[in-house]
Tab-separated table of C-alpha atoms in Angstrom:
chain	number	residue	atom	x	y	z
A	19	MET	CA	8.258	32.718	0.135
A	20	ALA	CA	9.031	32.344	3.811
A	21	ALA	CA	7.208	35.639	4.401
A	22	PHE	CA	3.982	34.073	3.093
A	23	GLY	CA	4.247	31.012	5.350
A	24	VAL	CA	3.652	28.472	2.549
A	25	SER	CA	4.277	24.895	3.625
A	26	ALA	CA	3.833	21.393	2.217
A	27	GLY	CA	0.282	20.183	1.652
A	28	GLN	CA	-1.318	23.641	1.575
A	29	LEU	CA	-3.591	24.812	-1.231
A	30	VAL	CA	-2.401	28.136	-2.662
A	31	ALA	CA	-4.120	30.492	-5.135
A	32	VAL	CA	-2.125	33.047	-7.126
A	33	ILE	CA	-4.178	35.994	-8.426
A	34	TRP	CA	-2.475	37.897	-11.248
A	35	ASP	CA	-3.334	40.891	-13.438
A	36	LYS	CA	-2.783	41.509	-17.131
A	37	PRO	CA	0.524	43.437	-16.979
A	38	ALA	CA	2.266	40.690	-14.972
A	39	PRO	CA	5.390	39.411	-16.829
A	40	VAL	CA	4.813	35.829	-17.941
A	41	GLU	CA	8.296	34.654	-17.014
A	42	THR	CA	8.086	36.160	-13.532
A	43	LEU	CA	4.639	34.636	-12.966
A	44	LYS	CA	5.886	31.208	-14.073
A	45	ASP	CA	8.884	31.410	-11.739
A	46	LEU	CA	6.613	32.298	-8.814
A	47	VAL	CA	4.267	29.375	-9.532
A	48	ASP	CA	7.197	26.917	-9.846
A	49	GLU	CA	8.567	28.038	-6.504
A	50	LEU	CA	5.188	27.632	-4.821
A	51	GLN	CA	4.721	24.163	-6.295
A	52	GLY	CA	8.069	23.144	-4.844
A	53	LEU	CA	7.030	24.365	-1.379
A	54	THR	CA	3.612	22.711	-1.415
A	55	GLY	CA	4.987	19.451	-2.804
A	56	SER	CA	2.633	19.098	-5.781
A	57	GLU	CA	1.595	20.922	-8.936
A	58	ASP	CA	-2.069	20.351	-8.073
A	59	GLN	CA	-1.713	22.377	-4.846
A	60	VAL	CA	-1.246	25.706	-6.698
A	61	SER	CA	-4.010	27.414	-8.727
A	62	VAL	CA	-3.481	30.467	-10.953
A	63	GLU	CA	-6.406	32.812	-11.628
A	64	ASN	CA	-6.732	36.120	-13.466
A	65	ILE	CA	-8.248	38.794	-11.224
A	66	HIS	CA	-10.806	39.784	-13.873
A	67	GLN	CA	-12.049	36.172	-14.133
A	68	LEU	CA	-12.112	35.476	-10.395
A	69	LEU	CA	-15.787	36.353	-9.918
A	70	GLN	CA	-16.758	33.992	-12.770
A	71	SER	CA	-14.600	31.118	-11.511
A	72	ALA	CA	-16.087	27.914	-10.123
A	73	HIS	CA	-14.105	27.840	-6.893
A	74	LYS	CA	-16.061	26.468	-3.947
A	75	GLU	CA	-16.169	28.046	-0.524
A	76	SER	CA	-13.132	27.406	1.698
A	77	SER	CA	-10.951	26.127	-1.141
A	78	PHE	CA	-7.535	27.626	-0.302
A	79	ASP	CA	-5.254	27.951	2.689
A	80	ILE	CA	-3.326	30.916	1.272
A	81	ILE	CA	-4.195	33.462	-1.432
A	82	LEU	CA	-1.491	35.646	-3.011
A	83	SER	CA	-2.721	38.615	-5.048
A	84	GLY	CA	-0.679	41.299	-6.811
A	85	VAL	CA	2.607	39.876	-5.538
A	86	VAL	CA	4.041	39.076	-8.977
A	87	PRO	CA	7.156	41.305	-9.303
A	88	GLY	CA	6.855	44.064	-11.886
A	89	SER	CA	3.020	44.194	-11.868
A	90	THR	CA	0.412	46.312	-10.087
A	91	THR	CA	-3.138	45.330	-9.165
A	92	LEU	CA	-6.107	47.241	-7.756
A	93	HIS	CA	-8.587	45.219	-5.681
A	94	SER	CA	-12.280	46.120	-5.753
A	95	ALA	CA	-14.686	45.370	-2.900
A	96	GLU	CA	-16.264	42.541	-4.924
A	97	VAL	CA	-12.892	40.896	-5.557
A	98	LEU	CA	-11.926	41.123	-1.877
A	99	ALA	CA	-15.251	39.584	-0.847
A	100	GLU	CA	-14.718	36.703	-3.299
A	101	MET	CA	-11.221	36.080	-1.942
A	102	ALA	CA	-12.614	35.950	1.596
A	103	ARG	CA	-15.259	33.455	0.429
A	104	ILE	CA	-12.841	30.957	-1.118
A	105	LEU	CA	-10.423	31.168	1.831
A	106	ARG	CA	-10.612	28.405	4.394
A	107	PRO	CA	-11.362	29.353	8.020
A	108	GLY	CA	-8.036	30.434	9.474
A	109	GLY	CA	-6.536	30.961	5.993
A	110	CYS	CA	-4.444	34.018	5.109
A	111	LEU	CA	-4.613	36.541	2.305
A	112	PHE	CA	-1.480	38.400	1.158
A	113	LEU	CA	-1.939	41.219	-1.323
A	114	LYS	CA	0.176	43.979	-2.772
A	115	GLU	CA	-1.288	47.191	-4.164
A	116	PRO	CA	-0.168	50.754	-4.965
A	117	VAL	CA	-1.633	53.337	-2.585
A	118	GLU	CA	-1.788	57.116	-2.411
A	119	THR	CA	0.049	58.938	0.346
A	120	ALA	CA	-2.010	62.094	-0.286
A	121	VAL	CA	-5.795	62.120	-0.031
A	122	ALA	CA	-7.455	62.621	-3.435
A	123	ASN	CA	-11.246	62.724	-3.750
A	124	ASN	CA	-11.470	61.507	-7.362
A	125	SER	CA	-8.543	59.066	-7.251
A	126	LYS	CA	-9.145	55.435	-8.251
A	127	VAL	CA	-6.165	54.476	-6.076
A	128	LYS	CA	-6.988	53.971	-2.388
A	129	THR	CA	-5.014	55.181	0.598
A	130	ALA	CA	-3.443	52.630	2.966
A	131	SER	CA	-6.113	53.157	5.611
A	132	LYS	CA	-8.953	52.712	3.101
A	133	LEU	CA	-7.364	49.522	1.769
A	134	CYS	CA	-7.170	48.090	5.299
A	135	SER	CA	-10.799	49.067	5.892
A	136	ALA	CA	-11.818	47.332	2.643
A	137	LEU	CA	-10.211	44.075	3.806
A	138	THR	CA	-11.989	44.321	7.144
A	139	LEU	CA	-15.355	44.953	5.483
A	140	SER	CA	-14.822	41.894	3.269
A	141	GLY	CA	-14.859	39.718	6.399
A	142	LEU	CA	-11.167	39.365	7.265
A	143	VAL	CA	-9.650	39.892	10.696
A	144	GLU	CA	-6.181	40.708	12.005
A	145	VAL	CA	-5.599	43.014	9.030
A	146	LYS	CA	-2.166	44.603	9.204
A	147	GLU	CA	0.444	46.242	7.006
A	148	LEU	CA	3.575	44.189	6.392
A	149	GLN	CA	5.706	46.327	4.109
A	150	ARG	CA	5.756	49.744	2.443
A	151	GLU	CA	8.211	50.718	-0.284
A	152	PRO	CA	8.484	52.994	-3.346
A	153	LEU	CA	7.288	51.643	-6.676
A	154	SER	CA	9.927	50.101	-8.912
A	155	PRO	CA	10.381	51.469	-12.468
A	156	GLU	CA	8.504	48.449	-13.843
A	157	GLU	CA	5.630	49.051	-11.427
A	158	MET	CA	5.497	52.772	-12.281
A	159	LYS	CA	5.264	51.837	-15.956
A	160	SER	CA	2.494	49.364	-15.205
A	161	VAL	CA	0.517	52.023	-13.293
A	162	ARG	CA	0.752	54.503	-16.167
A	163	GLU	CA	0.011	52.061	-18.977
A	164	HIS	CA	-2.436	49.664	-17.363
A	165	LEU	CA	-4.207	51.822	-14.787
A	166	GLY	CA	-3.924	55.139	-16.657
A	167	TYR	CA	-2.777	56.846	-13.495
A	168	SER	CA	0.232	59.050	-12.899
A	169	SER	CA	1.254	60.447	-9.538
A	170	ASP	CA	4.451	61.103	-7.631
A	171	SER	CA	2.817	60.257	-4.274
A	172	LEU	CA	2.330	56.503	-4.864
A	173	LEU	CA	3.790	53.751	-2.708
A	174	SER	CA	3.602	49.972	-2.900
A	175	ILE	CA	2.079	48.408	0.207
A	176	GLN	CA	1.796	44.777	1.255
A	177	ILE	CA	-1.089	43.829	3.575
A	178	THR	CA	-2.241	40.562	5.121
A	179	GLY	CA	-5.551	39.482	6.589
A	180	LYS	CA	-6.905	36.308	8.139
A	181	LYS	CA	-10.275	34.621	7.759
A	182	PRO	CA	-12.031	33.877	11.089
A	183	ASN	CA	-12.158	30.272	12.281
A	184	PHE	CA	-15.792	29.902	11.216
A	185	GLU	CA	-17.830	30.098	8.031
A	186	VAL	CA	-20.397	32.772	7.242
A	187	GLY	CA	-23.801	31.536	8.441
A	188	SER	CA	-22.375	28.905	10.792
A	189	SER	CA	-24.014	28.333	14.165
A	190	SER	CA	-22.886	27.091	17.540
A	191	GLN	CA	-24.763	25.961	20.614
A	192	LEU	CA	-24.553	28.286	23.590
A	193	LYS	CA	-23.458	26.811	26.897
A	194	LEU	CA	-25.977	28.159	29.371
A	195	SER	CA	-25.605	27.992	33.116
A	196	MET	CA	-27.734	25.177	34.535
A	197	THR	CA	-27.525	26.170	38.205
A	198	LYS	CA	-30.708	25.441	40.094
A	199	LYS	CA	-32.710	28.421	41.253
A	200	ALA	CA	-34.659	28.573	44.459
A	201	SER	CA	-38.274	27.426	44.176
A	202	PRO	CA	-40.711	30.373	43.969
A	203	SER	CA	-42.952	28.650	46.552
A	204	VAL	CA	-40.235	28.945	49.186
A	205	LYS	CA	-40.616	32.358	50.791
A	206	PRO	CA	-37.589	34.098	52.279
A	207	ALA	CA	-37.340	34.293	56.019
A	208	VAL	CA	-38.827	37.431	57.593
A	209	ASP	CA	-37.196	39.216	60.485
A	210	PRO	CA	-39.662	38.934	63.454
A	211	THR	CA	-38.639	42.352	64.716
A	212	ALA	CA	-39.418	44.017	61.387
A	213	ALA	CA	-42.743	42.162	61.071
A	214	LYS	CA	-43.837	43.307	64.533
A	215	LEU	CA	-43.376	46.958	63.585
A	216	TRP	CA	-45.997	46.663	60.817
A	217	THR	CA	-48.551	44.503	62.694
A	218	LEU	CA	-51.537	45.726	64.758
A	219	SER	CA	-53.259	43.373	67.185
A	220	ALA	CA	-56.675	43.623	68.888
A	221	ASN	CA	-54.995	44.758	72.095
A	222	ASP	CA	-53.369	47.642	70.260
A	223	MET	CA	-56.789	48.820	69.049
A	224	GLU	CA	-58.224	48.872	72.581
A	225	ASP	CA	-55.303	50.765	74.012
A	226	ASP	CA	-56.337	54.191	75.369
A	227	SER	CA	-53.152	55.688	74.021
A	228	MET	CA	-54.243	54.814	70.430
A	229	ASP	CA	-55.872	57.861	68.825
A	230	LEU	CA	-58.220	56.650	66.060
A	231	ILE	CA	-59.815	59.016	63.529
A	232	ASP	CA	-63.493	58.779	62.588
A	233	SER	CA	-63.746	58.992	58.779
A	234	ASP	CA	-67.149	60.773	59.002
A	235	GLU	CA	-65.538	63.640	60.884
A	236	LEU	CA	-63.328	64.360	57.911
A	237	LEU	CA	-66.358	65.515	55.858
A	238	ASP	CA	-67.943	68.947	56.285
A	239	PRO	CA	-71.703	69.555	55.864
A	240	GLU	CA	-70.943	71.245	52.538
A	241	ASP	CA	-69.327	68.038	51.295
A	242	LEU	CA	-72.570	66.101	51.844
A	243	LYS	CA	-74.722	68.420	49.722
A	244	LYS	CA	-75.647	67.339	46.219
A	245	PRO	CA	-74.016	69.715	43.712
A	246	ASP	CA	-76.122	71.828	41.368
A	247	PRO	CA	-75.958	70.394	37.801
A	248	ALA	CA	-75.510	73.921	36.438
A	249	SER	CA	-72.336	74.324	38.470
A	250	LEU	CA	-70.874	71.212	36.856
A	251	ARG	CA	-71.131	72.567	33.335
A	252	ALA	CA	-68.177	73.970	31.499
A	253	THR	CA	-67.962	77.752	31.355
A	254	SER	CA	-68.378	77.835	27.553
A	255	CYS	CA	-71.091	75.131	27.365
A	256	GLY	CA	-74.525	76.548	26.404
A	257	GLU	CA	-73.334	80.140	26.001
A	258	GLY	CA	-74.645	82.393	23.247
A	259	LYS	CA	-78.101	83.270	21.881
A	260	LYS	CA	-78.715	79.673	20.824
A	261	ARG	CA	-78.083	77.004	23.414
A	262	LYS	CA	-75.634	74.534	22.030
A	263	ALA	CA	-73.621	71.848	23.788
A	264	CYS	CA	-69.900	71.869	23.287
A	265	LYS	CA	-68.073	69.008	21.600
A	266	ASN	CA	-67.729	65.921	23.806
A	267	CYS	CA	-70.138	67.400	26.351
A	268	THR	CA	-69.935	65.704	29.756
A	269	CYS	CA	-72.093	68.027	31.870
A	270	GLY	CA	-75.461	66.698	30.652
A	271	LEU	CA	-76.448	69.645	28.427
A	272	ALA	CA	-76.283	67.517	25.280
A	273	GLU	CA	-78.764	64.975	26.728
A	274	GLU	CA	-80.997	67.789	27.960
A	275	LEU	CA	-81.170	69.433	24.532
A	276	GLU	CA	-81.828	66.072	22.858
A	277	LYS	CA	-84.724	65.424	25.265
A	278	GLU	CA	-86.221	68.870	24.589
A	279	LYS	CA	-85.945	68.285	20.844
A	280	SER	CA	-87.748	64.933	21.120
A	281	GLU	CA	-90.566	66.394	23.222
A	282	ALA	CA	-91.022	69.295	20.806
A	283	GLN	CA	-91.246	66.865	17.877
A	284	LYS	CA	-93.944	64.836	19.631
A	285	SER	CA	-95.997	67.889	20.523
A	286	SER	CA	-95.903	69.078	16.897
A	287	GLN	CA	-97.765	65.981	15.661
A	288	PRO	CA	-101.287	66.804	14.370
A	289	LYS	CA	-104.377	65.704	16.342
A	290	SER	CA	-107.161	63.707	14.763
A	291	ALA	CA	-110.381	65.667	14.044
A	292	CYS	CA	-112.614	62.668	13.208
A	293	GLY	CA	-111.104	60.041	15.488
A	294	ASN	CA	-110.849	57.461	12.656
A	295	CYS	CA	-107.234	58.024	11.672
A	296	TYR	CA	-106.034	54.786	13.278
A	297	LEU	CA	-108.467	52.616	11.245
A	298	GLY	CA	-106.719	53.104	7.900
A	299	ASP	CA	-107.187	55.063	4.639
A	300	ALA	CA	-110.729	53.703	4.098
A	301	PHE	CA	-111.951	55.589	7.186
A	302	ARG	CA	-109.774	58.696	6.911
A	303	CYS	CA	-110.909	62.062	5.587
A	304	ALA	CA	-109.400	63.690	2.491
A	305	SER	CA	-107.179	66.072	4.500
A	306	CYS	CA	-105.957	63.434	6.985
A	307	PRO	CA	-102.178	63.729	7.498
A	308	TYR	CA	-102.013	59.924	7.995
A	309	LEU	CA	-103.101	59.144	4.426
A	310	GLY	CA	-100.943	56.443	2.896
A	311	MET	CA	-99.759	55.134	6.268
A	312	PRO	CA	-100.780	51.735	7.706
A	313	ALA	CA	-103.390	51.429	10.428
A	314	PHE	CA	-102.296	51.611	14.035
A	315	LYS	CA	-103.727	50.939	17.469
A	316	PRO	CA	-105.674	53.664	19.296
A	317	GLY	CA	-103.373	55.634	21.557
A	318	GLU	CA	-100.239	54.445	19.750
A	319	LYS	CA	-97.869	57.293	19.017
A	320	VAL	CA	-97.091	57.641	15.322
A	321	LEU	CA	-94.428	60.152	14.332
A	322	LEU	CA	-94.813	61.922	11.025
A	323	SER	CA	-91.797	63.092	9.078
A	324	ASN	CA	-91.563	66.682	7.851
A	325	SER	CA	-92.111	65.522	4.267
A	326	ASN	CA	-95.485	63.980	5.167
A	327	LEU	CA	-96.593	67.178	6.880
A	328	HIS	CA	-95.628	69.299	3.860
A	329	ASP	CA	-97.401	66.926	1.451
A	330	ALA	CA	-100.541	67.079	3.605
C-alpha cells in the first residue's frame, strides 16, 4: 500500500468488479482501514453501481480501481468521469486495467496510450504509467470468462492521475496591474527642430525663392467645357431599334424616356367638343369621354385611363 500513498485520516474508495475474489477484496479493505485509522474512512463500491451511487463531489482523497489481485476491470469514459467528480482537488486515482500491445480496430480493450488519453479527457492531470507486467493466470481466466476476450498480446498496466487543485466551474479573481497611465490630456513633447521643418510662416510665403503654383493653371480649356450628355451614356444604353435604358441607368436616359412617355400620355387625352365637359354629367353629351367622372375646374388637366377611352 505504500505505492498508493495511503495515510491516516484519508478517505479511500475501492472500486471492484464482479470477478474479484471475495477473500482478496476483504484483505485489501482491512489493510486500508488499518492505514487510514478507521473503518469509516474506506468505502467499497461496485464499478457497475458507481454511476448510480449517491457520492457527493470531492468525497475521496484516493480512489483505487481494478487493483484487487486476481481480477480485471475495464473503465469506460463515463466511469472515469464519475471517478474524477468524486475525487477531491489534489486527490489521486490509481487504476489497473488490461491493455492491448497491438492495435485492433474492433477490440473492446484499449491500448496504453488510449487509456492515458481517456484519463486526461476525464479531467485528470499528471497522468502517467506506473507499472506494466504480464497478466497472471487468474487475470487471464478473468479476461476470458468475464470480458469474453482472448488474446496473447495483453498486458496489465497500472496508471495514476491527479485531480487539479480546483473544482469544475470554480472561479478566481484576476489580479490586474493597477499602474497609473499618463493622462490623455498631457501631450508628449515635440522636438522644435522637427516642428520647424513642417511649418510655413508668412515670411516664407513672401520669399522670392518660393515657387507657388496657381491652381487655375492646372486646368486646360477643354477641362472647363461642359460635357455632352450623350458622351456620358454607357455604350450599350439606348442601343437597338427600340430605345430602352439599361438596368440601373445613371446617364439620364431612363428619366428622359419617362418624361417622353408622360408627355405622350398627356397629348393623347381627348379635347372637348362642346366645352361643357368640366361641368359634370348633366351638361355632357352622350359621347363625352368624361362621362361618369366628377366635375373639375376649367383648365385642370384630367388624365383618362386606357379603360375609359375604350369604353367611350
